XYZ file of C-alpha atoms in Angstrom:
410
model
C 30.137 136.359 112.357
C 32.718 138.172 113.626
C 33.288 136.525 116.728
C 33.601 133.011 115.110
C 36.470 134.566 113.156
C 38.523 135.737 116.112
C 38.214 131.960 117.552
C 39.335 131.244 114.091
C 42.184 133.692 114.155
C 42.852 132.655 118.417
C 43.468 128.528 117.606
C 45.506 129.466 114.371
C 47.501 131.298 116.945
C 47.786 128.807 119.942
C 48.474 126.006 117.561
C 51.393 127.937 115.971
C 52.350 128.824 118.952
C 52.335 124.759 120.129
C 54.123 123.930 116.912
C 56.399 126.315 117.505
C 57.447 125.201 121.316
C 57.810 121.940 120.328
C 60.080 122.736 117.678
C 62.231 124.866 120.005
C 61.979 122.064 122.573
C 63.655 119.464 120.105
C 66.559 121.569 118.809
C 66.794 122.079 122.764
C 66.954 118.205 122.678
C 69.111 118.361 120.179
C 71.493 120.443 121.487
C 71.796 119.363 124.970
C 71.106 115.637 125.235
C 73.186 112.912 124.126
C 70.540 110.464 125.050
C 67.901 111.504 122.877
C 70.134 112.396 119.498
C 71.347 108.265 120.099
C 67.096 107.597 120.297
C 65.899 109.735 117.618
C 69.726 108.263 115.662
C 67.578 104.619 115.766
C 64.012 105.760 115.004
C 65.351 107.309 112.280
C 67.162 104.403 111.509
C 63.962 102.247 111.886
C 62.084 104.995 109.524
C 64.918 103.821 106.971
C 66.205 107.622 106.683
C 69.601 107.388 107.095
C 71.010 110.675 106.535
C 68.886 112.087 109.171
C 69.831 109.140 111.774
C 73.319 110.541 110.528
C 72.454 113.870 111.754
C 71.564 112.564 115.111
C 74.234 110.300 115.549
C 76.605 113.173 114.987
C 74.625 115.300 117.288
C 75.124 112.573 120.192
C 78.435 111.800 119.395
C 79.668 116.167 119.799
C 77.573 115.875 123.225
C 79.052 113.011 124.113
C 82.377 111.849 122.435
C 83.389 108.725 124.970
C 79.857 106.767 124.274
C 81.020 103.361 122.486
C 77.749 102.673 121.052
C 77.426 105.856 119.771
C 80.648 105.506 118.059
C 79.979 102.465 116.676
C 76.515 103.531 114.956
C 78.315 106.387 113.511
C 81.624 104.586 112.396
C 79.963 102.213 110.601
C 78.143 105.217 108.845
C 81.066 106.968 108.193
C 81.940 103.018 106.466
C 79.561 103.027 104.254
C 80.482 106.397 103.133
C 83.619 104.982 102.489
C 84.731 108.134 104.899
C 87.820 105.460 106.227
C 89.869 108.159 108.830
C 86.868 108.994 110.604
C 85.792 104.661 110.868
C 88.704 104.156 112.213
C 88.699 107.181 114.898
C 85.317 106.348 116.186
C 85.791 102.405 116.004
C 88.505 102.989 118.325
C 86.885 105.513 120.098
C 84.056 102.789 120.791
C 86.743 99.703 121.247
C 89.249 101.840 123.267
C 86.019 101.528 125.996
C 85.099 98.615 128.278
C 81.537 98.495 126.484
C 82.802 98.509 123.094
C 84.345 96.132 122.983
C 81.618 94.001 122.369
C 80.559 95.458 118.735
C 83.885 94.147 117.737
C 82.243 90.780 116.341
C 78.037 91.992 117.594
C 76.451 94.709 116.175
C 73.269 95.757 116.698
C 69.763 94.252 116.369
C 67.808 97.459 114.527
C 64.845 97.539 112.084
C 66.312 98.591 109.037
C 70.071 98.524 110.561
C 73.251 98.066 106.955
C 74.760 95.302 107.233
C 78.123 97.014 108.805
C 75.475 98.368 111.866
C 74.157 94.401 111.884
C 77.170 92.924 111.704
C 79.337 94.817 113.968
C 83.825 96.339 114.037
C 85.271 93.027 112.626
C 82.794 92.314 109.822
C 82.883 95.481 108.524
C 86.710 96.079 108.396
C 87.273 92.286 106.820
C 84.302 93.814 104.234
C 85.789 96.473 102.850
C 89.174 95.369 103.334
C 88.066 92.705 100.984
C 86.454 94.591 98.642
C 89.466 96.984 97.862
C 92.162 94.230 98.192
C 90.015 92.087 95.422
C 89.864 95.010 93.303
C 93.590 96.172 93.916
C 94.521 92.412 92.568
C 92.085 93.027 89.517
C 93.895 96.645 88.749
C 97.335 94.152 89.505
C 96.862 91.483 86.755
C 94.785 94.283 84.244
C 98.645 96.399 84.505
C 96.747 99.530 86.368
C 99.538 100.092 88.267
C 97.543 103.591 89.443
C 94.030 102.347 90.208
C 96.152 99.038 91.817
C 98.389 101.677 94.396
C 95.732 102.913 95.538
C 92.971 100.092 95.974
C 95.606 98.321 97.851
C 96.316 102.104 99.632
C 92.669 102.012 101.010
C 92.956 98.063 102.444
C 95.502 99.617 104.033
C 94.084 102.257 105.563
C 90.514 99.639 106.752
C 93.920 97.273 108.879
C 97.104 98.624 108.567
C 98.047 94.838 110.325
C 97.808 92.512 107.465
C 100.971 91.301 105.323
C 99.558 91.243 102.326
C 98.355 94.501 101.506
C 101.814 94.874 101.695
C 102.809 92.306 100.019
C 100.660 93.285 97.208
C 101.626 96.577 96.741
C 105.117 95.371 96.362
C 104.097 92.894 93.445
C 102.898 96.490 92.417
C 106.780 98.435 92.291
C 107.991 95.535 91.760
C 106.285 95.725 88.083
C 106.900 98.855 87.988
C 110.275 98.656 88.199
C 110.746 99.892 91.458
C 112.888 97.610 93.470
C 113.328 99.960 96.464
C 109.647 101.096 97.398
C 108.804 97.429 96.420
C 111.470 95.767 98.531
C 110.615 98.563 101.732
C 106.819 97.028 100.808
C 107.596 94.012 100.832
C 109.873 94.437 103.919
C 106.851 95.967 106.289
C 104.756 92.665 104.778
C 107.837 90.854 106.280
C 107.599 92.237 110.091
C 104.322 91.540 110.637
C 104.502 87.944 108.961
C 108.401 86.578 108.850
C 106.643 83.403 106.973
C 105.623 84.811 104.126
C 107.858 83.155 101.271
C 106.467 85.077 98.596
C 107.657 87.778 99.653
C 111.346 86.770 100.019
C 111.713 85.206 97.078
C 110.326 88.190 95.876
C 112.843 90.669 96.709
C 115.392 87.797 95.851
C 114.578 87.509 92.332
C 113.997 91.473 92.623
C 117.169 92.203 93.401
C 119.116 88.732 90.899
C 116.893 91.057 88.425
C 118.872 94.340 89.156
C 121.981 92.528 89.326
C 122.425 92.570 93.027
C 123.493 89.663 93.637
C 125.046 89.114 96.696
C 121.593 91.190 98.366
C 119.498 88.702 96.905
C 121.436 85.748 98.707
C 119.942 86.283 101.905
C 116.281 86.665 100.804
C 116.799 83.554 99.024
C 118.014 81.116 101.483
C 115.292 82.805 103.730
C 112.985 81.719 101.070
C 114.533 78.687 100.495
C 114.231 77.224 104.171
C 110.873 78.187 103.842
C 109.687 76.646 101.103
C 112.708 73.673 101.125
C 111.019 71.975 97.900
C 110.205 74.944 95.574
C 112.598 74.823 92.257
C 112.069 77.452 91.167
C 113.082 78.982 94.553
C 116.288 76.414 94.650
C 117.208 77.507 90.900
C 117.307 81.599 91.662
C 119.724 80.641 94.824
C 121.998 79.136 93.245
C 121.945 81.065 89.720
C 122.403 84.175 92.569
C 125.307 82.371 94.386
C 126.992 81.577 91.207
C 126.940 85.063 89.578
C 128.160 86.283 92.709
C 130.723 83.942 92.876
C 129.896 81.961 95.025
C 130.881 78.618 94.009
C 130.673 76.689 96.716
C 127.014 77.591 97.528
C 126.227 77.159 94.134
C 126.684 73.730 93.707
C 124.973 72.846 96.754
C 122.212 74.962 95.750
C 122.208 73.170 92.567
C 122.353 68.753 93.601
C 119.862 69.740 96.149
C 117.651 70.990 93.037
C 118.993 68.131 91.485
C 117.276 65.830 94.687
C 114.361 67.680 94.811
C 113.505 67.773 91.211
C 116.075 65.264 89.142
C 113.974 65.448 86.128
C 113.603 69.076 85.444
C 115.741 70.152 81.910
C 116.280 73.526 82.883
C 117.713 72.297 86.246
C 119.799 69.753 84.622
C 120.820 72.816 81.762
C 121.666 75.687 85.219
C 123.762 72.358 86.891
C 125.638 71.684 83.766
C 126.133 75.568 82.983
C 127.765 75.910 86.797
C 130.277 72.780 85.449
C 131.332 74.515 82.589
C 131.997 77.786 84.425
C 134.035 75.705 87.197
C 135.848 73.589 83.680
C 134.748 70.341 85.046
C 133.315 69.278 81.238
C 132.912 65.824 82.098
C 130.675 66.687 84.545
C 129.017 69.645 82.562
C 128.649 67.340 79.166
C 127.163 64.675 81.283
C 123.846 67.104 82.857
C 123.451 69.283 79.805
C 123.278 66.149 77.071
C 120.036 64.971 79.955
C 118.951 68.455 79.701
C 118.625 68.791 76.130
C 117.202 65.618 75.567
C 114.205 66.823 77.527
C 114.379 70.457 75.967
C 116.125 69.986 72.691
C 115.309 74.207 71.743
C 116.291 75.794 74.828
C 118.692 78.615 73.531
C 120.747 78.699 77.230
C 121.327 74.300 76.899
C 122.166 74.669 73.461
C 124.761 77.427 74.430
C 126.462 75.766 77.906
C 126.816 72.345 76.479
C 128.791 73.646 73.272
C 130.735 75.475 75.466
C 131.108 72.675 77.372
C 132.544 70.612 74.483
C 134.620 72.780 73.164
C 136.193 72.733 76.949
C 136.519 68.927 76.228
C 138.088 70.010 73.614
C 135.602 68.157 71.205
C 135.652 71.423 68.033
C 133.106 69.582 65.489
C 130.317 68.990 68.227
C 130.882 72.291 69.837
C 130.708 73.775 65.792
C 127.649 71.919 64.866
C 126.289 73.428 68.826
C 127.362 76.632 68.588
C 125.616 76.778 64.540
C 122.510 75.598 66.583
C 122.111 78.135 68.961
C 122.822 80.446 66.319
C 119.207 79.513 64.460
C 116.962 80.547 67.698
C 119.546 84.122 67.845
C 121.632 84.717 65.141
C 122.803 88.245 66.640
C 124.064 85.739 69.473
C 127.468 87.529 69.724
C 128.682 85.265 72.181
C 128.070 82.643 69.865
C 129.292 83.798 67.486
C 132.833 84.640 68.708
C 132.873 80.895 70.038
C 132.488 79.942 66.853
C 135.364 82.114 64.961
C 137.295 80.642 67.744
C 136.864 77.133 66.280
C 136.784 78.337 62.523
C 140.164 79.429 63.523
C 141.499 77.169 64.952
C 140.507 74.954 62.830
C 142.501 77.200 60.440
C 139.412 77.107 58.451
C 140.643 80.965 58.182
C 137.495 82.650 55.965
C 135.355 81.192 57.786
C 136.845 83.071 61.088
C 137.194 86.328 59.215
C 133.284 86.396 58.463
C 132.451 85.527 61.466
C 134.076 87.731 63.857
C 132.779 90.486 61.315
C 129.648 89.651 62.014
C 130.719 90.339 66.129
C 132.151 93.481 64.977
C 129.504 94.168 62.878
C 127.386 93.392 65.995
C 129.533 94.893 68.942
C 131.294 97.829 67.529
C 133.361 98.921 70.903
C 133.664 94.914 71.579
C 137.854 94.555 71.895
C 138.543 91.220 72.650
C 136.440 90.967 68.724
C 138.974 92.888 66.922
C 142.044 91.262 68.555
C 139.933 87.424 67.034
C 139.862 89.567 64.171
C 143.140 90.513 63.814
C 144.867 86.722 64.612
C 142.241 85.356 62.080
C 142.996 87.940 59.143
C 147.482 87.147 60.815
C 146.912 83.750 60.431
C 145.623 83.628 57.188
C 148.619 85.873 56.143
C 150.487 83.714 57.252
C 148.598 80.467 55.677
C 148.525 82.364 51.877
C 150.611 84.090 49.874
C 151.573 86.934 47.352
C 148.540 90.073 47.330
C 146.336 87.883 49.098
C 148.777 87.484 52.221
C 149.423 91.094 51.813
C 145.831 92.643 51.927
C 145.219 89.232 54.804
C 148.286 91.968 56.523
C 146.708 94.859 55.718
C 143.846 94.018 57.531
C 144.682 92.589 60.183
C 146.900 95.495 61.035
C 143.259 97.224 61.216
C 142.147 95.185 63.336
C 144.795 95.629 66.070
C 144.961 99.509 65.467
C 141.052 99.393 66.761
C 141.362 96.414 69.264
C 144.508 98.628 70.578
C 142.056 101.949 70.734
C 138.944 100.251 72.594
C 141.581 98.724 74.910
C 139.846 97.748 78.498
C 137.075 98.145 76.042
C 133.348 95.996 76.259
């Protein structure tokens, strides 16, 4: 009995020695053989034990850093983990090797392999880029700007050469009213693809909205050259040129807009407004009447048409249109000022005084408003007698003092 126990004990010791010896050998092979580490990774992939496969691949690339296959394989694991810097590092190493270029469009056929490992580098990057980009677009549309910026940043890490990502980032900053930062990203997009109409247009319109008219013109011209029938771009260009005092350019762009869409009421209104400013009131009325037929409640059209009739000397028509304009916006001090001027010219002094008083109530620093109020009171004083004339003269002096105090005010 005692002998059997000894034999059994010896067997256990032998087994333990063999087991420990095998483990030591495996550990030694892990440390010293990249080939065995990569082979073990393949086996773990087949067995669907990805974390162990990942550990083996880390050993493989540590022992043989330039091996294209190991770098490709571990790159796909980092892609699954969304560790993009590491993914890019190993994909670059794989692609830098002659034998690694095949992994661009072709992955590895292994049982248990991930989609990225099966699909190759291009597929992996395209899938990740599309994922981040689409999530970013949804966040932008939901006005979750920080989330959008984060997703677009991830998309740029995946593929730094995609113009769409920079353009989309520009849109986020534009929505956040960070114009110069937005322009930087749009310019990066254009550096990759100079034919991006939307990037040129967004920069131009952004600058136009920030009253940087001269800066906006080259971008809008580039957009217009790339999309010559885009009516929105042409209208923006005409507006920028006009506001930058490039009258000839504005007229040319406005005429081009008419060629593209002669029935567009906004184009007709824009052209009419330009001719009003040029004091070509006949042409202005012609285009603005057409615009008003199509959009009778467009406030800009009504206001511009009123100014055009005022320029023609048709005070009655102008007064009616300014009154209509004020129905839409009772606090429009410009319309009130023009209407008051018409009342004053028509010798309706009480109406003029009442209207100019509204102007200075709305805009207390508006020197021309006080000056107009002074003149209306002075005219009334000259046209009346007695106490009424004296009271009007007193009010006229008060208004004149305010106008002089403000000097070259608003």
